[in-house]
Short mmCIF file of C-alpha atoms in Angstrom, two decimals:
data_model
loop_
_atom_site.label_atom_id
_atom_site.label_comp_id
_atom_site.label_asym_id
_atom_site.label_seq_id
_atom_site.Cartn_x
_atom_site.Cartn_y
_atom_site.Cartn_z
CA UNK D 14 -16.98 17.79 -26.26
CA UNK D 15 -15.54 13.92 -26.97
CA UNK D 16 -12.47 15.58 -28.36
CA UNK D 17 -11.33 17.40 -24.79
CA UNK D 18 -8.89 15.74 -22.40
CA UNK D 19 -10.11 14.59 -18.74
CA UNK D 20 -8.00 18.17 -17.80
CA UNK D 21 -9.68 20.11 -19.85
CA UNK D 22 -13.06 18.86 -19.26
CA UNK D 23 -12.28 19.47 -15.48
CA UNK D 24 -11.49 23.03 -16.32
CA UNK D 25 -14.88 23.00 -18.66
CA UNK D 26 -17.34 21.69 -16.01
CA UNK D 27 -15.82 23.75 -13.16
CA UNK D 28 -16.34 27.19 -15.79
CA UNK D 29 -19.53 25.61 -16.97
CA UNK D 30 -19.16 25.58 -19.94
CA UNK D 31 -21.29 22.32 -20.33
CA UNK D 32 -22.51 19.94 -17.28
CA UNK D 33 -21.58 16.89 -16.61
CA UNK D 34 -25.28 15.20 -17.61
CA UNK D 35 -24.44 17.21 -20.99
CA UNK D 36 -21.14 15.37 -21.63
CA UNK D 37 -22.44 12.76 -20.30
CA UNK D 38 -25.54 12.43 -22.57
CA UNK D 39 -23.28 13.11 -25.46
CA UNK D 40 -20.67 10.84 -24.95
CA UNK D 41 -23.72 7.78 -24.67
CA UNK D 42 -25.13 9.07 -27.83
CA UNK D 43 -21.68 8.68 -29.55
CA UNK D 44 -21.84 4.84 -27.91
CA UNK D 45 -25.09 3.98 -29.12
CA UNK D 46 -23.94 5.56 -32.99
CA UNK D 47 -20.32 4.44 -33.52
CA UNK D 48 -19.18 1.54 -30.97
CA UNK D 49 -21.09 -1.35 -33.60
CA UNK D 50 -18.35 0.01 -35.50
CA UNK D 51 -15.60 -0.78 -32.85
CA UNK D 52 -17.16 -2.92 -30.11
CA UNK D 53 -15.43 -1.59 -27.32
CA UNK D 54 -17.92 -1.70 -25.10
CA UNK D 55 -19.97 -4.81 -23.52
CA UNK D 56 -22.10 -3.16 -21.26
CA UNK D 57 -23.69 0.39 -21.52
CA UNK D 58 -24.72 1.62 -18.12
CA UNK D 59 -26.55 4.86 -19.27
CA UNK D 60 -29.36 4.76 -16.57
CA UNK D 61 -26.49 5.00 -13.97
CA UNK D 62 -24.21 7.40 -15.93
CA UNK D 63 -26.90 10.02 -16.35
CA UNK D 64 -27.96 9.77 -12.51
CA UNK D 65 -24.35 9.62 -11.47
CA UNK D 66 -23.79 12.40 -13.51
CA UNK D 67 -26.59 14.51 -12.33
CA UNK D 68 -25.30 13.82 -8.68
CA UNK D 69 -21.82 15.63 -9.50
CA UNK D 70 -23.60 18.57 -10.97
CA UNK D 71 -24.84 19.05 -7.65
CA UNK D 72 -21.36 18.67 -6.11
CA UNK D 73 -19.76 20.92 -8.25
CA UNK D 74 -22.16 23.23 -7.80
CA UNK D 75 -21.98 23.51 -4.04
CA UNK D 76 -18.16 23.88 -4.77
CA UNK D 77 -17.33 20.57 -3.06
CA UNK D 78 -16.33 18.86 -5.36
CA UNK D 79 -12.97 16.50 -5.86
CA UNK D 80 -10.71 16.44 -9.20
CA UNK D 81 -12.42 14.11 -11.05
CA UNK D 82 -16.26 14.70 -10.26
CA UNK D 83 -18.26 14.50 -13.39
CA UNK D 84 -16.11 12.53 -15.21
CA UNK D 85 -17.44 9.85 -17.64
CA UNK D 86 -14.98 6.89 -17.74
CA UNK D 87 -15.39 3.03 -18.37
CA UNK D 88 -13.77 -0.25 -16.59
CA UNK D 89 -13.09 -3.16 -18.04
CA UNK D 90 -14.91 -5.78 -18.00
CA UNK D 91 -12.96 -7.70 -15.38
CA UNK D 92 -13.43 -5.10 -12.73
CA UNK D 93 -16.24 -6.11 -10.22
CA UNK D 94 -19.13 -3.44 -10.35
CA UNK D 95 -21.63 -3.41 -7.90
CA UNK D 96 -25.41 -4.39 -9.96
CA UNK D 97 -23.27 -4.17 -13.31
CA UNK D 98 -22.42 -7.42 -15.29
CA UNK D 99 -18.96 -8.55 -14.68
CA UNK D 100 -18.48 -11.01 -17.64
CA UNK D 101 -14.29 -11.19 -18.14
CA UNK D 102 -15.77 -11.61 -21.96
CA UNK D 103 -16.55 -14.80 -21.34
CA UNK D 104 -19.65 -17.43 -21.80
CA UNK D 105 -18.60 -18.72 -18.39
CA UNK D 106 -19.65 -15.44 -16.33
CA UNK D 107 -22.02 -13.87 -18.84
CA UNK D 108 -24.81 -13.38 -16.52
CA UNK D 109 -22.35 -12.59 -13.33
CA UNK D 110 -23.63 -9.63 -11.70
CA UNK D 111 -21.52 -8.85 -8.52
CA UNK D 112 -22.99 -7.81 -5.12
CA UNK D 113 -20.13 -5.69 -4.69
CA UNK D 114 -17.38 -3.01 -6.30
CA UNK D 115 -13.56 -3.21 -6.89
CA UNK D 116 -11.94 -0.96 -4.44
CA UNK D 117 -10.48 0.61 -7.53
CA UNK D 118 -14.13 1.55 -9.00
CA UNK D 119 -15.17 2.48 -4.81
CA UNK D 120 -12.17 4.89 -5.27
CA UNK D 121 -13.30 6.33 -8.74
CA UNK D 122 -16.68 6.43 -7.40
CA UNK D 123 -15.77 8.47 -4.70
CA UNK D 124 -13.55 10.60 -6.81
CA UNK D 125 -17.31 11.41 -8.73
CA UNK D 126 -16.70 9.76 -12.11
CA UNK D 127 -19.33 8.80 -13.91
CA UNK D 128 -19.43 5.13 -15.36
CA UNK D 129 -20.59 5.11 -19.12
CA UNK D 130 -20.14 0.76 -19.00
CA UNK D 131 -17.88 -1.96 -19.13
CA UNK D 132 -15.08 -2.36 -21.69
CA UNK D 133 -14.45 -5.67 -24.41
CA UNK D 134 -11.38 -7.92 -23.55
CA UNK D 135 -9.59 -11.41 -24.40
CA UNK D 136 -11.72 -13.66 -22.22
CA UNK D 137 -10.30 -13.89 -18.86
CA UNK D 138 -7.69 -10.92 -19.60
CA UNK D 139 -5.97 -14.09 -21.97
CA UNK D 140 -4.72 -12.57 -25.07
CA UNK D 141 -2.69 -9.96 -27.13
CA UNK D 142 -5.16 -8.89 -30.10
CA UNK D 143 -8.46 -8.92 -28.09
CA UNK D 144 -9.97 -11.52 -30.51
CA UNK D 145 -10.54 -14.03 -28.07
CA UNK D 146 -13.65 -12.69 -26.37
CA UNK D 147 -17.38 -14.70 -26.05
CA UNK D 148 -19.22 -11.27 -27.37
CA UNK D 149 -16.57 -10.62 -30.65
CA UNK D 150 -13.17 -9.01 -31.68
CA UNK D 151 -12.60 -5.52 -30.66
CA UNK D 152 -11.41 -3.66 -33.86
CA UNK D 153 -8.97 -0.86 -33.97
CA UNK D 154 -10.62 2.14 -34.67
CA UNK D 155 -7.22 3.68 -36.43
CA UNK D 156 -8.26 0.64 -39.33
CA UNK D 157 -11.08 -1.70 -38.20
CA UNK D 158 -9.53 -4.56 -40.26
CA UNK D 159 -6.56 -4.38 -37.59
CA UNK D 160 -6.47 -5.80 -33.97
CA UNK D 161 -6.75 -3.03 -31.42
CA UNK D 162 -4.13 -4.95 -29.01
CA UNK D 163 -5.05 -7.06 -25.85
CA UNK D 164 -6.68 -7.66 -23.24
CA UNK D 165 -7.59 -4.04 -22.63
CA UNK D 166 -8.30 -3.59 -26.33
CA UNK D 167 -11.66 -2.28 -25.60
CA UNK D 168 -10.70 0.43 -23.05
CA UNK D 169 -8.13 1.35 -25.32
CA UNK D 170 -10.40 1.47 -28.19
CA UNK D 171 -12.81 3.08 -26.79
CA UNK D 172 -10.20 5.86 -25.90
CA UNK D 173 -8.85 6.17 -29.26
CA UNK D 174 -12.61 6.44 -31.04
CA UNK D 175 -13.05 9.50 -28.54
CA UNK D 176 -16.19 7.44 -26.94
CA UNK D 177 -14.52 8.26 -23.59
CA UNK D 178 -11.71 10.20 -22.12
CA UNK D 179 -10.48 7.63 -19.87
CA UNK D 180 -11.02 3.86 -19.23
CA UNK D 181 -9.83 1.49 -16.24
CA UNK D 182 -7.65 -1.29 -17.55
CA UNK D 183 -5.67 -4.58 -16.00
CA UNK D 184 -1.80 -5.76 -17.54
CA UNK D 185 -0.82 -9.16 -16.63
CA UNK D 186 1.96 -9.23 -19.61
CA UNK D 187 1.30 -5.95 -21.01
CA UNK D 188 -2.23 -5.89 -21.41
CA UNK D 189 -2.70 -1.89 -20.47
CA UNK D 190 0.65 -0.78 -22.47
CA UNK D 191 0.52 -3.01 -25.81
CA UNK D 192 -3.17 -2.21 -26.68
CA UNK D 193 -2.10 1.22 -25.08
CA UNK D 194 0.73 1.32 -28.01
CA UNK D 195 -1.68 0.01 -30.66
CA UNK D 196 -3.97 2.59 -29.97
CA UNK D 197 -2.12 5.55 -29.77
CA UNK D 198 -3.33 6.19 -26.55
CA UNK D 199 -1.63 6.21 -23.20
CA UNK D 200 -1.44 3.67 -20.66
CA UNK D 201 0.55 2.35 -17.30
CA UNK D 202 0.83 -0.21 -15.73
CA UNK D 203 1.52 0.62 -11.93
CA UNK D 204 4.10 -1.13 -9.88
CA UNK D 205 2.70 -4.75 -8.79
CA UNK D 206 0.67 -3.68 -5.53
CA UNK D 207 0.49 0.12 -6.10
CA UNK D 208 -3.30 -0.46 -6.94
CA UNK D 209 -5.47 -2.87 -5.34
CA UNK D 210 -6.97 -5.98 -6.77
CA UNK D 211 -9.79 -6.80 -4.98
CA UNK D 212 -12.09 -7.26 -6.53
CA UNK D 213 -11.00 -7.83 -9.87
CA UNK D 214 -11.29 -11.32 -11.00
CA UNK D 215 -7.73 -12.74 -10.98
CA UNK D 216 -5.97 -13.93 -14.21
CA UNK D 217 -2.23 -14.62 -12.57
CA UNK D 218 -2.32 -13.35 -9.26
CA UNK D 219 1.48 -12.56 -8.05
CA UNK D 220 1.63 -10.57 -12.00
CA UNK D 221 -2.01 -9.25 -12.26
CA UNK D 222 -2.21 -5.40 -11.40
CA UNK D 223 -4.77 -2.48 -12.81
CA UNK D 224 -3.96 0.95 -13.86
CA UNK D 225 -5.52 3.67 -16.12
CA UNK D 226 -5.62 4.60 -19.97
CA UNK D 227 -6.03 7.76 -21.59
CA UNK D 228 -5.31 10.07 -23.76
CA UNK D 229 -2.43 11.59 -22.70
CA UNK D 230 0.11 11.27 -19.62
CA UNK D 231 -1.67 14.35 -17.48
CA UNK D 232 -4.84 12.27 -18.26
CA UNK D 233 -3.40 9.12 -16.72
CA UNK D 234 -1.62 10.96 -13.68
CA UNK D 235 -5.20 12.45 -12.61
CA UNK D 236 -6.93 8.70 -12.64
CA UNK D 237 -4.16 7.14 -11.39
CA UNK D 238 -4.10 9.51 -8.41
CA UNK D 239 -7.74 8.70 -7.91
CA UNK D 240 -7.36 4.61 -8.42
CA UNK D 241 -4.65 4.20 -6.10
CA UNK D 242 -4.55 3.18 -2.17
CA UNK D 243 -3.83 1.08 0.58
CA UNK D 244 -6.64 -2.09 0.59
CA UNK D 245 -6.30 -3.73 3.35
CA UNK D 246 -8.42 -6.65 1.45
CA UNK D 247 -5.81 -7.31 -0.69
CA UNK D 248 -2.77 -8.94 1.53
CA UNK D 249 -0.41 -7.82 -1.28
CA UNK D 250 -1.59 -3.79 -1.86
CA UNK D 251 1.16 -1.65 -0.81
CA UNK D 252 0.61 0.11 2.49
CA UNK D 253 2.22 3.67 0.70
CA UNK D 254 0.41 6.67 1.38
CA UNK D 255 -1.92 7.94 -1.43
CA UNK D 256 -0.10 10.49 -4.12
CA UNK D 257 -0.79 13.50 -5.93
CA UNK D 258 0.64 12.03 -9.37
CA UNK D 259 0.10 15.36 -11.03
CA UNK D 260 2.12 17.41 -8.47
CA UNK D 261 5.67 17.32 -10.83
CA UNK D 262 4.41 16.68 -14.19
CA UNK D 263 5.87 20.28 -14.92
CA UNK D 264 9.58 19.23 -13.54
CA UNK D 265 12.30 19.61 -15.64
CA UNK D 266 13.96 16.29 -16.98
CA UNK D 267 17.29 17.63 -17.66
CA UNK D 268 20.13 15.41 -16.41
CA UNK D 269 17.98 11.94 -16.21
CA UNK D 270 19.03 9.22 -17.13
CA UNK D 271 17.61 7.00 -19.53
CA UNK D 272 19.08 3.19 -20.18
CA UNK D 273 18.45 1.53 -23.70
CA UNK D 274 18.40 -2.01 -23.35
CA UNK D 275 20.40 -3.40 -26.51
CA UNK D 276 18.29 -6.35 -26.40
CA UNK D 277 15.18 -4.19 -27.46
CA UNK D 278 16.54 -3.13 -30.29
CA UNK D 279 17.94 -6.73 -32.16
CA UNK D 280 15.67 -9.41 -34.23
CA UNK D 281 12.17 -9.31 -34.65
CA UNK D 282 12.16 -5.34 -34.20
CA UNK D 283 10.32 -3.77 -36.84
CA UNK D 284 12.72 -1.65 -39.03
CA UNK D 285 10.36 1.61 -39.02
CA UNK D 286 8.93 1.02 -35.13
CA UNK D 287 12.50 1.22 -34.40
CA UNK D 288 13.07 3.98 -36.37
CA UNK D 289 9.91 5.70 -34.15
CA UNK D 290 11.50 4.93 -31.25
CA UNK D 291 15.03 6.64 -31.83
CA UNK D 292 13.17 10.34 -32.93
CA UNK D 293 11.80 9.73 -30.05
CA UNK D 294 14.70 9.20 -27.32
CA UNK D 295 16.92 11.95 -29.85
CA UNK D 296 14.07 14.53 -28.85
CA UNK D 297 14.12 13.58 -24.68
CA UNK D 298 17.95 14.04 -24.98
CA UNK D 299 17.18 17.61 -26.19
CA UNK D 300 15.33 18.09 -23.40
CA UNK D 301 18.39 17.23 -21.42
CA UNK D 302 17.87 13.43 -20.48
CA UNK D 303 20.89 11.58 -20.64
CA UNK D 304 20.61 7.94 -22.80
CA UNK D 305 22.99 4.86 -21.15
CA UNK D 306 23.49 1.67 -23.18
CA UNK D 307 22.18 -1.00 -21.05
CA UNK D 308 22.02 -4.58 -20.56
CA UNK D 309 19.14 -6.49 -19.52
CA UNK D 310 20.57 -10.35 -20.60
CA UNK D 311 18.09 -12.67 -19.59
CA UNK D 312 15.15 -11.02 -21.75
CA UNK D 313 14.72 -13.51 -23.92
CA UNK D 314 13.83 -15.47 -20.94
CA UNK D 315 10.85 -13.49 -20.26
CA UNK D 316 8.31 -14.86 -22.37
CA UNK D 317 9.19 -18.81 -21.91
CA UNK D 318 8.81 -18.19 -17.85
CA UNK D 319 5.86 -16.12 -17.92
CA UNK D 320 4.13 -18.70 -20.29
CA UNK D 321 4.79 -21.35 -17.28
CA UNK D 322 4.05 -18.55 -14.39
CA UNK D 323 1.28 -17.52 -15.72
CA UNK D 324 -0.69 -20.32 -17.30
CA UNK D 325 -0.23 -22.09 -13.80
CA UNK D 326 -1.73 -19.62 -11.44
CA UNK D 327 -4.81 -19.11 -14.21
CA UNK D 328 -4.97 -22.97 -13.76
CA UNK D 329 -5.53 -22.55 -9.78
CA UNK D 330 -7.66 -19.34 -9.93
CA UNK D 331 -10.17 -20.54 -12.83
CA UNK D 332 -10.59 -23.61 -10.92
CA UNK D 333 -13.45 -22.11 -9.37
CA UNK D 334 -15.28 -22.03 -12.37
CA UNK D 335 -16.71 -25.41 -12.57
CA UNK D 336 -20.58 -25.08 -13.00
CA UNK D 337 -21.13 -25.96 -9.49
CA UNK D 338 -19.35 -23.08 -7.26
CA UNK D 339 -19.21 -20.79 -9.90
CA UNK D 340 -19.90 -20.26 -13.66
CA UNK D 341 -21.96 -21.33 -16.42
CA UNK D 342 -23.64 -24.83 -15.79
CA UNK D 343 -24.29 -26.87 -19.11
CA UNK D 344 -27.44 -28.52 -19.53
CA UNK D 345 -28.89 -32.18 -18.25
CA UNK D 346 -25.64 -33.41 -16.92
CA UNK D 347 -25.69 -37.24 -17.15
CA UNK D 348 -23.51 -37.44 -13.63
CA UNK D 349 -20.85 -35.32 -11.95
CA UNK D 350 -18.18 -35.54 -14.20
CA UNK D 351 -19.91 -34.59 -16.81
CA UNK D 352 -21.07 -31.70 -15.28
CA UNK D 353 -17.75 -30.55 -14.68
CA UNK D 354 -16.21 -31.80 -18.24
CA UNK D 355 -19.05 -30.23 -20.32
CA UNK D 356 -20.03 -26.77 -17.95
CA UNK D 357 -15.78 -26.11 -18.54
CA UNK D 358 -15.75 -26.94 -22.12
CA UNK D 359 -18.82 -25.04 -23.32
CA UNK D 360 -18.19 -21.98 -20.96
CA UNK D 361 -14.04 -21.43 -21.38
CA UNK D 362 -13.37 -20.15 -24.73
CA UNK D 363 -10.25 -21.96 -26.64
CA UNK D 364 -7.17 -20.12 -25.47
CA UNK D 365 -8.33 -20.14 -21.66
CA UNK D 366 -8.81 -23.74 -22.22
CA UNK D 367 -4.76 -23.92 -23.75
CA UNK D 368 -3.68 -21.60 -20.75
CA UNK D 369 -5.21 -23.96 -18.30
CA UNK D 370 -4.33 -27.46 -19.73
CA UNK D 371 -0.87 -25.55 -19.94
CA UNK D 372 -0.80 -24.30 -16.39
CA UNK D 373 -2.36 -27.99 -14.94
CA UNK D 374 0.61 -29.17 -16.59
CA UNK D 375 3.38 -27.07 -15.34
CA UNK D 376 2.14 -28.00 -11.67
CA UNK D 377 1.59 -31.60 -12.18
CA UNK D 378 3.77 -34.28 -10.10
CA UNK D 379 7.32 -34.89 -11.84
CA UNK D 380 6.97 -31.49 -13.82
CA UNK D 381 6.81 -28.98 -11.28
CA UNK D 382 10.85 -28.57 -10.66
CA UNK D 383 11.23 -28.83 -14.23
CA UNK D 384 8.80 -26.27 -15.32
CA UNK D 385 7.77 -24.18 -12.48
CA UNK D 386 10.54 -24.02 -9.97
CA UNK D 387 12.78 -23.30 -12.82
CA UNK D 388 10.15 -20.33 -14.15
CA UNK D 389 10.82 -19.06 -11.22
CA UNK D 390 14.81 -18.80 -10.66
CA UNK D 391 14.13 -17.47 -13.97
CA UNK D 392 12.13 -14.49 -12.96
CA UNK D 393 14.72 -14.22 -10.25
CA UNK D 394 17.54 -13.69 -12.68
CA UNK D 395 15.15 -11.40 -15.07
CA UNK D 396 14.05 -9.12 -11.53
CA UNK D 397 17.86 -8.94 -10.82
CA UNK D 398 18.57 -7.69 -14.40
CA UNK D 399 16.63 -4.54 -13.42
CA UNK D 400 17.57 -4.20 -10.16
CA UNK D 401 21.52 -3.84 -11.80
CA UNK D 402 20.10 -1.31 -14.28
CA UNK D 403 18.76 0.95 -12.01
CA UNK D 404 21.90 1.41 -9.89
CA UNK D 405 23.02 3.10 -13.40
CA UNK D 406 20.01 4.56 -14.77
CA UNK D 407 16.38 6.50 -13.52
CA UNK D 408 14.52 5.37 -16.45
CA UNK D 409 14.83 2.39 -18.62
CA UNK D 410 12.82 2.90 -22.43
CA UNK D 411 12.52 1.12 -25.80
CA UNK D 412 9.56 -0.18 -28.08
CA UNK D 413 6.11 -1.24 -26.69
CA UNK D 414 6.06 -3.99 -29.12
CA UNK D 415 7.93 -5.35 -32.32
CA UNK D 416 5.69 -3.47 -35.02
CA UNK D 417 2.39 -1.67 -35.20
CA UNK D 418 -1.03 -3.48 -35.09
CA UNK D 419 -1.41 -6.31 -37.18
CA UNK D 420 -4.54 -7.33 -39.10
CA UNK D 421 -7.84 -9.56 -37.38
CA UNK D 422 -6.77 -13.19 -38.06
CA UNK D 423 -3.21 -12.30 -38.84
CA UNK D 424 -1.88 -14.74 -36.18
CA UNK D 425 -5.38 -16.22 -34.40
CA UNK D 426 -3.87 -19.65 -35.60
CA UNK D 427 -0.24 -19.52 -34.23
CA UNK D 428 -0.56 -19.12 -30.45
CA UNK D 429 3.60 -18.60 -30.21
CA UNK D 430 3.14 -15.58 -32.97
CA UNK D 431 0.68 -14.04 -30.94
CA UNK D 432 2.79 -14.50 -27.61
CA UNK D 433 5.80 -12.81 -29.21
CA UNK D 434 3.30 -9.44 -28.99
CA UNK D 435 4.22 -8.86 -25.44
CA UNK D 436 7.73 -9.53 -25.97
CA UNK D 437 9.15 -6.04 -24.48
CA UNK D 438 6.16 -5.95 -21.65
CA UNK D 439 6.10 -9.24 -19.85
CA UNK D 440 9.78 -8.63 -17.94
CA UNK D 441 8.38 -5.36 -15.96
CA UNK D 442 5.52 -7.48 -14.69
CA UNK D 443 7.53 -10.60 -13.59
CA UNK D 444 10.00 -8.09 -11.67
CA UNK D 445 6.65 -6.12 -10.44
CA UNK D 446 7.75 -2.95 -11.94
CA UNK D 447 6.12 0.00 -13.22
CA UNK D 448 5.54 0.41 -17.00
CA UNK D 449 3.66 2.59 -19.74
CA UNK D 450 3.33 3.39 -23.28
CA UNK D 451 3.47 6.56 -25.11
CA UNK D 452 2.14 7.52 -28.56
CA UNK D 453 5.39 8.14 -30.40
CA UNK D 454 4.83 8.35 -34.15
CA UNK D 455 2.74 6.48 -37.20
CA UNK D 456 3.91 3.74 -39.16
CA UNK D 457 1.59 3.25 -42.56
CA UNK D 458 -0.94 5.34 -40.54
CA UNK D 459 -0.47 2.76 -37.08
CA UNK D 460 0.89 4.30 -34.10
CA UNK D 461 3.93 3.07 -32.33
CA UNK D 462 4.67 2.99 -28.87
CA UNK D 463 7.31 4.27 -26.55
CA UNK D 464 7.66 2.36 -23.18
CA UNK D 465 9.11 3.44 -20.08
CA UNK D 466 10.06 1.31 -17.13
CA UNK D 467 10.65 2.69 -14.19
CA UNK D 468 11.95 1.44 -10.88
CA UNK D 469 9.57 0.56 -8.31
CA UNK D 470 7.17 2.63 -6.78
CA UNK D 471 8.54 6.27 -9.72
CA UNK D 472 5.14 5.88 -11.57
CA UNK D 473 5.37 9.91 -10.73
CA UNK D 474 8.56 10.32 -12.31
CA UNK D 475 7.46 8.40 -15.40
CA UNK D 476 4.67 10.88 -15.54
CA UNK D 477 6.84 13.61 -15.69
CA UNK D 478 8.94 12.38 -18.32
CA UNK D 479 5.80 11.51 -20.62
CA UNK D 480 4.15 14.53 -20.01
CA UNK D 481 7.58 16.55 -20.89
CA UNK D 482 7.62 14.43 -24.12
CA UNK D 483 4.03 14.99 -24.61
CA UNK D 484 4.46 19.27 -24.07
CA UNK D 485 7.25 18.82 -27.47
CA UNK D 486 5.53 16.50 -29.70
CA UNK D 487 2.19 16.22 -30.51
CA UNK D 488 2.20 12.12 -31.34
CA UNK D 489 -0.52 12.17 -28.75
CA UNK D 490 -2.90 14.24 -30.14
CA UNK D 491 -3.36 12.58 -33.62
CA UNK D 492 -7.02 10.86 -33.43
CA UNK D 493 -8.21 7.52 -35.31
CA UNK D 494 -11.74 9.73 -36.05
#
């Protein structure tokens, strides 16, 4: 049973073949055996998943039921679940336990999925390997001496070790499709209010956004159907009317257009990913898509502005956190400021701690023209890069990231290393546009990653595209176990 699809374990329960308590059950007994090996997971919520599950038995046995009823899935562990610890993977909120649920996990809820737990993550979504989190690394199951990608490394996993069909996830830079690439899984990130946030505990608020990963792009169209609505709690969710993302995975793709950025493909590219990701775009154009050399000049920009953006809206947000209002307190404070100094110290992990000092920085008197105004033109230039490119093209597609997964440690000690991971991601999300990642081939038994960018609000025909890919090659299908 942990080998089928989220489609075909619709088509399973609704045949009975099993129930969903039985895949259920199973898919907590492969938890409780394998995940030491992988630590994916943070929290195991089996006392809910089996009642849950039991619950859409009886809807799909009255014939009532919606797509996704019985449906065992996981969210990360920045996702606010109602009576579930909400950590972010870090010592600050490790005994957080919300009053309340995300309105994307109210929306999978009501959809009848079935929550197995909460996923492992860089601390405060704050990473690209997933080593920085307060409970331990997340290890790729495809070699468990290599990161699994970050900050949705445990979703993605937890997808890969067959533990669960599908998994919630959040990309701030790329944090759905680089672990997403890593993983050989599939992953997208929506465009920048397609989903809401509320509830989810923000990281970089005006770049933040959540979206689904899974196994496969039909996988992904069926929970992103379910996760995605107009909130009116969050001012910046997109009042668009809710979408049937499955409805045209089945179109044809002939005579689409697909623009190759030149600047994906210079210095720092991995020889063989490269090599991945040209089989790949020579099989789409035999399915009839077009391919348009394309310019997108300021990318080099992307990761210098997004390191200023970024780090100063995580300095505002984790603010909060300060022993007092919110967080972990540290023990027999001497006066206030101690309180504050020592409850930050001992409860933010090292890299939130560079991100914030960063950040606090960036917006200080005398620095913020220099560092943030000018992050910002920047993002300006980078959104207007796209907007030019899609005048010529549907789709825009390269590599994921430079080279496949790279070993626990490799780069733990050279912060700028580790930021280069997201080098192809971070653009979309400054220009708010959506993105995935599509298995695409193995390098020294690692997967590789295809992207896709599309234009904003054509997460459908990205979907369509993937899953057209996805019906020709069977990159997709190859499992870590």
């Amino acid at each position: 049973m942990h080998q089928l699809t989220i489609a075909e374990i619709i088509r399973a329960l609704r045949s009975k073949e099993f129930s969903s308590t039985e895949i259920t059950r199973h898919l907590l007994d492969r938890i409780q055996q394998l995940d030491s090996n992988y630590n994916s997971f943070i929290t195991v919520t089996e006392e809910l998943a089996m009642a849950q599950a039991k619950k859409a038995d009886q809807r799909l046995a009255k014939g009532e039921a919606p797509a996704l009823c019985g449906i065992p899935i996981a969210h990360k562990d920045i996702i606010c679940t109602n009576g579930i610890r909400t950590s972010c993977a870090s010592k600050m909120l490790d005994d957080f336990i919300p009053p309340y649920d995300a309105t994307i996990v109210e929306n999978l809820n009501t959809a009848g999925t079935v929550t197995l737990g909460k996923t492992n993550m860089d601390e405060f979504a704050m990473g690209s390997s997933n080593e920085s989190s307060y409970y331990g690394p997340v290890k790729n199951p495809w070699n468990t001496s290599y990161v699994p990608g970050g900050s949705s490394g445990g979703s993605a996993a937890a997808v890969a070790a067959l533990l669960v069909p599908g998994a919630t996830a959040t990309d701030t830079g790329g944090s759905i499709r680089q672990p997403a690439a890593l993983t050989n899984t599939t992953g997208l990130k929506p465009t920048y209010g397609r989903i809401s946030r509320w509830g989810i505990v923000a990281y970089a608020s005006s770049l933040d956004q959540a979206g689904p990963i899974a196994r496969n792009a039909e996988d992904t169209a069926y929970l992103l159907s379910a996760m995605a609505s107009h909130d009116p709690k969050d001012s910046t969710s997109l009042d668009h009317p809710p979408a049937d993302f499955t409805a045209g995975l089945n179109n044809s793709i002939d005579g689409i257009k697909i623009g190759i950025p030149r600047e994906y493909f210079g210095e720092g590219l991995n020889t063989e990913t490269a090599t991945r990701i040209q089989n790949a775009l020579k099989e789409l154009e035999q399915l009839g898509a077009q391919l348009v050399d394309i310019s997108l000049p300021h990318t080099e920009l992307a990761i210098p502005a997004y390191y200023v953006i970024a780090p100063a809206e995580a300095s505002a947000n984790l603010s909060r956190f300060d022993g007092v209002r919110y967080g972990y307190r540290c023990e027999k404070p001497s006066d206030l400021r101690d309180l504050y100094m020592r409850s930050r110290g001992e409860g933010f992990g090292e890299e939130v701690q560079r991100r914030i000092l960063v950040g606090t920085y960036a917006l200080s008197a005398g620095y913020y023209d220099a560092y943030y105004n000018k992050a910002q033109q920047v993002r300006r230039l980078i959104k207007q890069d796209f907007v030019q490119a899609f005048e010529k093209v549907d789709v825009i597609m390269g590599p994921t990231t430079p080279s496949p997964a790279f070993e626990l440690g490799a780069k733990s000690a050279d912060p700028v290393a580790m930021y280069l991971e997201d080098i192809y991601t971070i653009a979309t999300n400054l220009a708010g546009l959506p993105g995935m990642s599509i298995p695409c081939g193995l390098v020294d038994n690692m997967p590789v990653g295809l992207q896709i960018t599309g234009n904003y609000l054509d997460e459908a025909r990205m979907l369509n595209i993937a899953h057209q890919y996805q019906q020709v090659t069977d990159w997709h299908k190859a499992s870590a176990v």
